[in-house]
Amino acid sequence: MPAPAMAQNAFDGTWKVDLSKAHMPKKPDVLLLQNGIYECKTCAPAISVKADGEDHKVTGHPYFDMMAVKAADDHSIQETDKRDGKVVATSTMTVAPDGKTATFEFTDSSNTNADPVTGKGSMTRVTMGPKGAHAISGSWRTTSYSSVSDNGLTFAYKVDGDNLSMTSPTGQSYTARMDGTDAPYKGDPGTTSVSIRKLGKNSLQETDKRNGKVISISKMTIAADGTTMNIAVDDKLRGTSMSFVATRQ
């Protein structure tokens, strides 16, 4: 890979997100487990299934069509997602004894055509759930990820004339003109098209769409020294925003 000084442009190369510099959404997730029913009120669209450990059909989610949720104990739950009968994601959420924080672990192949993405993170409680509900109930803000596998953090850019190509280890890719016109987004069940607009020599804006509807807008800006990239993401589906810093590899 060429050194930054030798790169043909500011974007060419492989980049990796630095988790220690991530700023997570301030808007909390709202969960409820009560009377045998699990609800994710802030999922897009919202989810409500029996928490009996059995597979239940969910609609409107491109990454999975079945979900099984069960309480492992009075402070933790386990979730398994499937698409077309195949397990595509598993996760566990565990609330601390004092109820103020929680941790989560996940294995996710719903958006990958290769090895699954794995990770761990932490959450802080914003509001309590109703009396008598399971400990996971209430609103939670993700504060940090302690680890995510490299395949979920890295991506590569290549500029060729007026075109930008992106590839990732999990199998997503696109090649789009940097004039804002739509191009196919490959390898992602939830993203069907993408447009790229060059905002300046060191800045791009990416707009992701699902069946013609904008689902996220990201702005990528390369630092003056060419070694880091600031990424600001506006999640239109969930009404949240977050930012990351990626380093050139």
mmCIF file of C-alpha atoms in Angstrom:
data_model
loop_
_atom_site.group_PDB
_atom_site.id
_atom_site.type_symbol
_atom_site.label_atom_id
_atom_site.label_comp_id
_atom_site.label_asym_id
_atom_site.label_seq_id
_atom_site.Cartn_x
_atom_site.Cartn_y
_atom_site.Cartn_z
ATOM 1 C CA MET A 1 0.000 0.000 0.000
ATOM 2 C CA PRO A 2 1.414 3.435 -0.869
ATOM 3 C CA ALA A 3 2.385 5.806 1.898
ATOM 4 C CA PRO A 4 0.148 8.875 2.266
ATOM 5 C CA ALA A 5 2.661 11.072 0.453
ATOM 6 C CA MET A 6 2.698 8.661 -2.474
ATOM 7 C CA ALA A 7 -1.043 8.033 -2.621
ATOM 8 C CA GLN A 8 -2.711 9.360 -5.738
ATOM 9 C CA ASN A 9 -5.326 11.133 -3.655
ATOM 10 C CA ALA A 10 -6.325 11.662 -0.052
ATOM 11 C CA PHE A 11 -8.798 8.768 0.068
ATOM 12 C CA ASP A 12 -6.911 5.870 -1.548
ATOM 13 C CA GLY A 13 -5.982 3.098 0.852
ATOM 14 C CA THR A 14 -7.273 0.933 3.673
ATOM 15 C CA TRP A 15 -8.797 2.574 6.735
ATOM 16 C CA LYS A 16 -9.663 1.248 10.190
ATOM 17 C CA VAL A 17 -12.041 2.810 12.707
ATOM 18 C CA ASP A 18 -10.443 3.655 16.074
ATOM 19 C CA LEU A 19 -13.022 2.581 18.675
ATOM 20 C CA SER A 20 -11.429 4.741 21.370
ATOM 21 C CA LYS A 21 -12.392 7.852 19.392
ATOM 22 C CA ALA A 22 -15.988 6.890 18.603
ATOM 23 C CA HIS A 23 -18.837 9.129 19.766
ATOM 24 C CA MET A 24 -21.994 7.075 20.095
ATOM 25 C CA PRO A 25 -25.577 8.325 19.621
ATOM 26 C CA LYS A 26 -27.027 10.316 22.506
ATOM 27 C CA LYS A 27 -30.543 9.066 21.752
ATOM 28 C CA PRO A 28 -31.178 5.971 23.893
ATOM 29 C CA ASP A 29 -32.551 2.573 22.923
ATOM 30 C CA VAL A 30 -35.865 1.744 24.598
ATOM 31 C CA LEU A 31 -36.417 -1.894 25.617
ATOM 32 C CA LEU A 32 -39.138 -3.713 27.548
ATOM 33 C CA LEU A 33 -39.436 -7.302 28.752
ATOM 34 C CA GLN A 34 -42.625 -7.797 30.728
ATOM 35 C CA ASN A 35 -45.390 -10.388 30.919
ATOM 36 C CA GLY A 36 -43.483 -12.686 28.586
ATOM 37 C CA ILE A 37 -43.209 -10.125 25.771
ATOM 38 C CA TYR A 38 -39.978 -8.510 24.542
ATOM 39 C CA GLU A 39 -40.209 -5.122 22.849
ATOM 40 C CA CYS A 40 -37.592 -2.990 21.143
ATOM 41 C CA LYS A 41 -39.462 0.273 20.839
ATOM 42 C CA THR A 42 -36.663 2.166 19.080
ATOM 43 C CA CYS A 43 -35.864 -0.510 16.505
ATOM 44 C CA ALA A 44 -36.808 0.581 12.990
ATOM 45 C CA PRO A 45 -39.464 -0.711 12.681
ATOM 46 C CA ALA A 46 -40.342 -1.501 16.305
ATOM 47 C CA ILE A 47 -40.232 -5.143 17.420
ATOM 48 C CA SER A 48 -42.570 -7.065 19.730
ATOM 49 C CA VAL A 49 -42.166 -10.844 20.168
ATOM 50 C CA LYS A 50 -42.825 -13.474 22.811
ATOM 51 C CA ALA A 51 -39.753 -13.941 25.004
ATOM 52 C CA ASP A 52 -40.041 -17.722 25.102
ATOM 53 C CA GLY A 53 -36.868 -18.661 23.238
ATOM 54 C CA GLU A 54 -38.832 -19.775 20.180
ATOM 55 C CA ASP A 55 -38.511 -18.324 16.680
ATOM 56 C CA HIS A 56 -41.042 -15.603 15.925
ATOM 57 C CA LYS A 57 -41.615 -13.848 12.617
ATOM 58 C CA VAL A 58 -40.673 -10.171 12.342
ATOM 59 C CA THR A 59 -41.327 -7.962 9.333
ATOM 60 C CA GLY A 60 -39.748 -4.867 7.879
ATOM 61 C CA HIS A 61 -36.165 -5.773 8.771
ATOM 62 C CA PRO A 62 -33.924 -6.574 5.780
ATOM 63 C CA TYR A 63 -31.266 -8.339 7.858
ATOM 64 C CA PHE A 64 -33.493 -10.886 9.628
ATOM 65 C CA ASP A 65 -37.013 -12.285 9.425
ATOM 66 C CA MET A 66 -37.162 -14.393 12.610
ATOM 67 C CA MET A 67 -36.196 -13.573 16.184
ATOM 68 C CA ALA A 68 -35.917 -15.679 19.330
ATOM 69 C CA VAL A 69 -35.528 -13.933 22.696
ATOM 70 C CA LYS A 70 -35.313 -15.429 26.162
ATOM 71 C CA ALA A 71 -34.367 -14.291 29.630
ATOM 72 C CA ALA A 72 -31.247 -16.208 30.659
ATOM 73 C CA ASP A 73 -31.817 -14.972 34.222
ATOM 74 C CA ASP A 74 -33.294 -11.916 35.926
ATOM 75 C CA HIS A 75 -30.460 -9.668 34.679
ATOM 76 C CA SER A 76 -29.687 -10.939 31.171
ATOM 77 C CA ILE A 77 -31.353 -11.822 27.886
ATOM 78 C CA GLN A 78 -30.245 -13.754 24.831
ATOM 79 C CA GLU A 79 -31.359 -13.026 21.268
ATOM 80 C CA THR A 80 -30.974 -15.084 18.094
ATOM 81 C CA ASP A 81 -31.858 -13.647 14.686
ATOM 82 C CA LYS A 82 -32.430 -15.694 11.546
ATOM 83 C CA ARG A 83 -32.953 -14.990 7.863
ATOM 84 C CA ASP A 84 -34.308 -17.666 5.539
ATOM 85 C CA GLY A 85 -33.911 -20.213 8.343
ATOM 86 C CA LYS A 86 -30.226 -19.477 8.915
ATOM 87 C CA VAL A 87 -28.827 -17.902 12.094
ATOM 88 C CA VAL A 88 -27.416 -14.492 11.167
ATOM 89 C CA ALA A 89 -26.880 -12.914 14.597
ATOM 90 C CA THR A 90 -26.698 -13.767 18.281
ATOM 91 C CA SER A 91 -26.405 -11.376 21.193
ATOM 92 C CA THR A 92 -26.462 -11.269 24.973
ATOM 93 C CA MET A 93 -27.251 -8.247 27.139
ATOM 94 C CA THR A 94 -26.399 -8.346 30.846
ATOM 95 C CA VAL A 95 -27.434 -5.695 33.363
ATOM 96 C CA ALA A 96 -25.104 -4.958 36.286
ATOM 97 C CA PRO A 97 -26.363 -5.806 39.811
ATOM 98 C CA ASP A 98 -26.982 -2.113 40.564
ATOM 99 C CA GLY A 99 -29.069 -1.794 37.394
ATOM 100 C CA LYS A 100 -27.256 1.335 36.221
ATOM 101 C CA THR A 101 -25.087 -0.149 33.473
ATOM 102 C CA ALA A 102 -25.143 -3.090 31.095
ATOM 103 C CA THR A 103 -22.799 -4.947 28.786
ATOM 104 C CA PHE A 104 -23.514 -6.688 25.511
ATOM 105 C CA GLU A 105 -21.802 -9.195 23.251
ATOM 106 C CA PHE A 106 -22.712 -10.037 19.678
ATOM 107 C CA THR A 107 -21.857 -12.185 16.695
ATOM 108 C CA ASP A 108 -23.344 -10.791 13.502
ATOM 109 C CA SER A 109 -23.266 -12.218 9.990
ATOM 110 C CA SER A 110 -26.511 -10.542 8.842
ATOM 111 C CA ASN A 111 -24.523 -7.985 6.864
ATOM 112 C CA THR A 112 -21.512 -10.055 5.854
ATOM 113 C CA ASN A 113 -20.646 -12.424 3.052
ATOM 114 C CA ALA A 114 -17.604 -13.687 4.931
ATOM 115 C CA ASP A 115 -16.726 -14.254 8.587
ATOM 116 C CA PRO A 116 -19.155 -12.791 11.155
ATOM 117 C CA VAL A 117 -18.447 -9.525 12.920
ATOM 118 C CA THR A 118 -18.037 -9.985 16.672
ATOM 119 C CA GLY A 119 -17.888 -7.432 19.443
ATOM 120 C CA LYS A 120 -18.524 -6.273 22.988
ATOM 121 C CA GLY A 121 -19.757 -2.990 24.399
ATOM 122 C CA SER A 122 -21.206 -1.079 27.327
ATOM 123 C CA MET A 123 -24.429 0.802 27.973
ATOM 124 C CA THR A 124 -25.604 3.281 30.600
ATOM 125 C CA ARG A 125 -29.171 3.392 31.836
ATOM 126 C CA VAL A 126 -31.093 6.599 31.075
ATOM 127 C CA THR A 127 -34.494 5.662 32.517
ATOM 128 C CA MET A 128 -35.870 2.756 34.532
ATOM 129 C CA GLY A 129 -38.403 0.326 33.148
ATOM 130 C CA PRO A 130 -41.849 -0.186 34.701
ATOM 131 C CA LYS A 131 -42.158 -1.866 38.083
ATOM 132 C CA GLY A 132 -42.030 -5.634 37.839
ATOM 133 C CA ALA A 133 -40.402 -5.664 34.399
ATOM 134 C CA HIS A 134 -37.152 -7.486 33.617
ATOM 135 C CA ALA A 135 -33.932 -5.618 34.437
ATOM 136 C CA ILE A 136 -33.194 -4.894 30.752
ATOM 137 C CA SER A 137 -36.347 -2.783 30.574
ATOM 138 C CA GLY A 138 -35.986 0.980 30.259
ATOM 139 C CA SER A 139 -33.893 3.237 28.055
ATOM 140 C CA TRP A 140 -30.191 2.678 27.461
ATOM 141 C CA ARG A 141 -27.456 4.655 25.753
ATOM 142 C CA THR A 142 -24.539 2.790 24.219
ATOM 143 C CA THR A 143 -21.429 4.452 25.616
ATOM 144 C CA SER A 144 -18.587 2.449 24.093
ATOM 145 C CA TYR A 145 -17.428 -0.657 22.283
ATOM 146 C CA SER A 146 -14.595 -2.415 24.086
ATOM 147 C CA SER A 147 -13.887 -4.563 21.046
ATOM 148 C CA VAL A 148 -15.091 -5.221 17.510
ATOM 149 C CA SER A 149 -13.435 -7.683 15.142
ATOM 150 C CA ASP A 150 -11.228 -6.073 12.497
ATOM 151 C CA ASN A 151 -13.542 -7.099 9.644
ATOM 152 C CA GLY A 152 -16.220 -4.825 11.118
ATOM 153 C CA LEU A 153 -13.887 -1.834 11.360
ATOM 154 C CA THR A 154 -11.894 -1.777 8.126
ATOM 155 C CA PHE A 155 -12.703 -0.616 4.606
ATOM 156 C CA ALA A 156 -10.789 0.475 1.532
ATOM 157 C CA TYR A 157 -11.232 3.346 -0.921
ATOM 158 C CA LYS A 158 -9.879 3.661 -4.445
ATOM 159 C CA VAL A 159 -10.377 6.704 -6.644
ATOM 160 C CA ASP A 160 -10.194 6.244 -10.414
ATOM 161 C CA GLY A 161 -10.901 9.444 -12.287
ATOM 162 C CA ASP A 162 -14.365 10.622 -11.225
ATOM 163 C CA ASN A 163 -15.250 7.294 -9.595
ATOM 164 C CA LEU A 164 -14.861 6.169 -5.987
ATOM 165 C CA SER A 165 -14.792 2.451 -5.197
ATOM 166 C CA MET A 166 -15.305 1.053 -1.699
ATOM 167 C CA THR A 167 -14.668 -2.514 -0.559
ATOM 168 C CA SER A 168 -14.928 -4.107 2.877
ATOM 169 C CA PRO A 169 -13.824 -7.460 4.350
ATOM 170 C CA THR A 170 -17.477 -8.364 4.997
ATOM 171 C CA GLY A 171 -18.276 -8.264 1.292
ATOM 172 C CA GLN A 172 -19.855 -4.861 0.722
ATOM 173 C CA SER A 173 -18.752 -2.817 -2.265
ATOM 174 C CA TYR A 174 -19.715 -0.056 -4.637
ATOM 175 C CA THR A 175 -18.297 2.052 -7.433
ATOM 176 C CA ALA A 176 -19.967 5.444 -7.755
ATOM 177 C CA ARG A 177 -19.337 8.673 -9.624
ATOM 178 C CA MET A 178 -18.507 11.514 -7.250
ATOM 179 C CA ASP A 179 -21.250 13.738 -8.657
ATOM 180 C CA GLY A 180 -24.166 12.593 -6.493
ATOM 181 C CA THR A 181 -25.693 10.107 -8.935
ATOM 182 C CA ASP A 182 -26.992 6.812 -7.531
ATOM 183 C CA ALA A 183 -25.024 3.597 -7.980
ATOM 184 C CA PRO A 184 -25.733 0.018 -6.826
ATOM 185 C CA TYR A 185 -24.579 -0.904 -3.312
ATOM 186 C CA LYS A 186 -23.576 -4.565 -3.368
ATOM 187 C CA GLY A 187 -23.519 -7.136 -0.582
ATOM 188 C CA ASP A 188 -25.771 -5.390 1.957
ATOM 189 C CA PRO A 189 -29.405 -6.553 2.329
ATOM 190 C CA GLY A 190 -30.382 -3.220 3.873
ATOM 191 C CA THR A 191 -28.681 -0.831 1.447
ATOM 192 C CA THR A 192 -29.647 -0.941 -2.209
ATOM 193 C CA SER A 193 -27.998 2.172 -3.631
ATOM 194 C CA VAL A 194 -25.425 4.807 -2.771
ATOM 195 C CA SER A 195 -24.441 8.233 -4.041
ATOM 196 C CA ILE A 196 -21.137 10.024 -3.479
ATOM 197 C CA ARG A 197 -20.607 13.754 -3.724
ATOM 198 C CA LYS A 198 -17.165 15.321 -3.526
ATOM 199 C CA LEU A 199 -17.305 18.286 -1.152
ATOM 200 C CA GLY A 200 -13.670 19.292 -1.545
ATOM 201 C CA LYS A 201 -10.204 17.867 -2.088
ATOM 202 C CA ASN A 202 -10.304 16.036 1.258
ATOM 203 C CA SER A 203 -14.033 15.631 1.876
ATOM 204 C CA LEU A 204 -16.827 13.369 0.592
ATOM 205 C CA GLN A 205 -20.483 12.852 1.389
ATOM 206 C CA GLU A 206 -22.051 9.395 1.086
ATOM 207 C CA THR A 207 -25.824 8.952 0.953
ATOM 208 C CA ASP A 208 -27.141 5.409 1.434
ATOM 209 C CA LYS A 209 -30.627 4.435 0.273
ATOM 210 C CA ARG A 210 -32.963 1.488 0.708
ATOM 211 C CA ASN A 211 -35.383 1.103 -2.176
ATOM 212 C CA GLY A 212 -35.058 4.785 -3.007
ATOM 213 C CA LYS A 213 -35.420 6.062 0.561
ATOM 214 C CA VAL A 214 -32.461 7.784 2.237
ATOM 215 C CA ILE A 215 -31.435 5.803 5.335
ATOM 216 C CA SER A 216 -28.117 7.449 6.226
ATOM 217 C CA ILE A 217 -25.824 10.309 5.255
ATOM 218 C CA SER A 218 -22.114 10.169 6.095
ATOM 219 C CA LYS A 219 -19.485 12.861 5.694
ATOM 220 C CA MET A 220 -15.842 11.778 5.478
ATOM 221 C CA THR A 221 -13.070 14.340 5.907
ATOM 222 C CA ILE A 222 -9.356 13.559 5.652
ATOM 223 C CA ALA A 223 -7.074 15.383 8.096
ATOM 224 C CA ALA A 224 -4.356 17.665 6.716
ATOM 225 C CA ASP A 225 -1.624 15.109 7.431
ATOM 226 C CA GLY A 226 -3.523 12.433 5.499
ATOM 227 C CA THR A 227 -3.348 9.824 8.257
ATOM 228 C CA THR A 228 -6.825 10.082 9.797
ATOM 229 C CA MET A 229 -10.384 10.390 8.520
ATOM 230 C CA ASN A 230 -13.250 11.936 10.481
ATOM 231 C CA ILE A 231 -16.575 10.222 9.762
ATOM 232 C CA ALA A 232 -19.877 11.808 10.818
ATOM 233 C CA VAL A 233 -22.965 9.616 10.340
ATOM 234 C CA ASP A 234 -26.557 10.846 10.328
ATOM 235 C CA ASP A 235 -28.816 7.787 10.749
ATOM 236 C CA LYS A 236 -32.108 8.796 9.144
ATOM 237 C CA LEU A 237 -33.875 5.552 10.083
ATOM 238 C CA ARG A 238 -33.361 5.922 13.825
ATOM 239 C CA GLY A 239 -32.976 9.686 14.039
ATOM 240 C CA THR A 240 -29.513 9.447 15.583
ATOM 241 C CA SER A 241 -26.029 10.732 14.824
ATOM 242 C CA MET A 242 -22.573 9.410 15.650
ATOM 243 C CA SER A 243 -18.976 10.076 14.705
ATOM 244 C CA PHE A 244 -15.838 8.014 14.240
ATOM 245 C CA VAL A 245 -12.172 8.486 13.466
ATOM 246 C CA ALA A 246 -10.493 6.060 11.070
ATOM 247 C CA THR A 247 -6.738 5.728 10.666
ATOM 248 C CA ARG A 248 -4.888 4.916 7.471
ATOM 249 C CA GLN A 249 -3.394 1.428 7.602
#
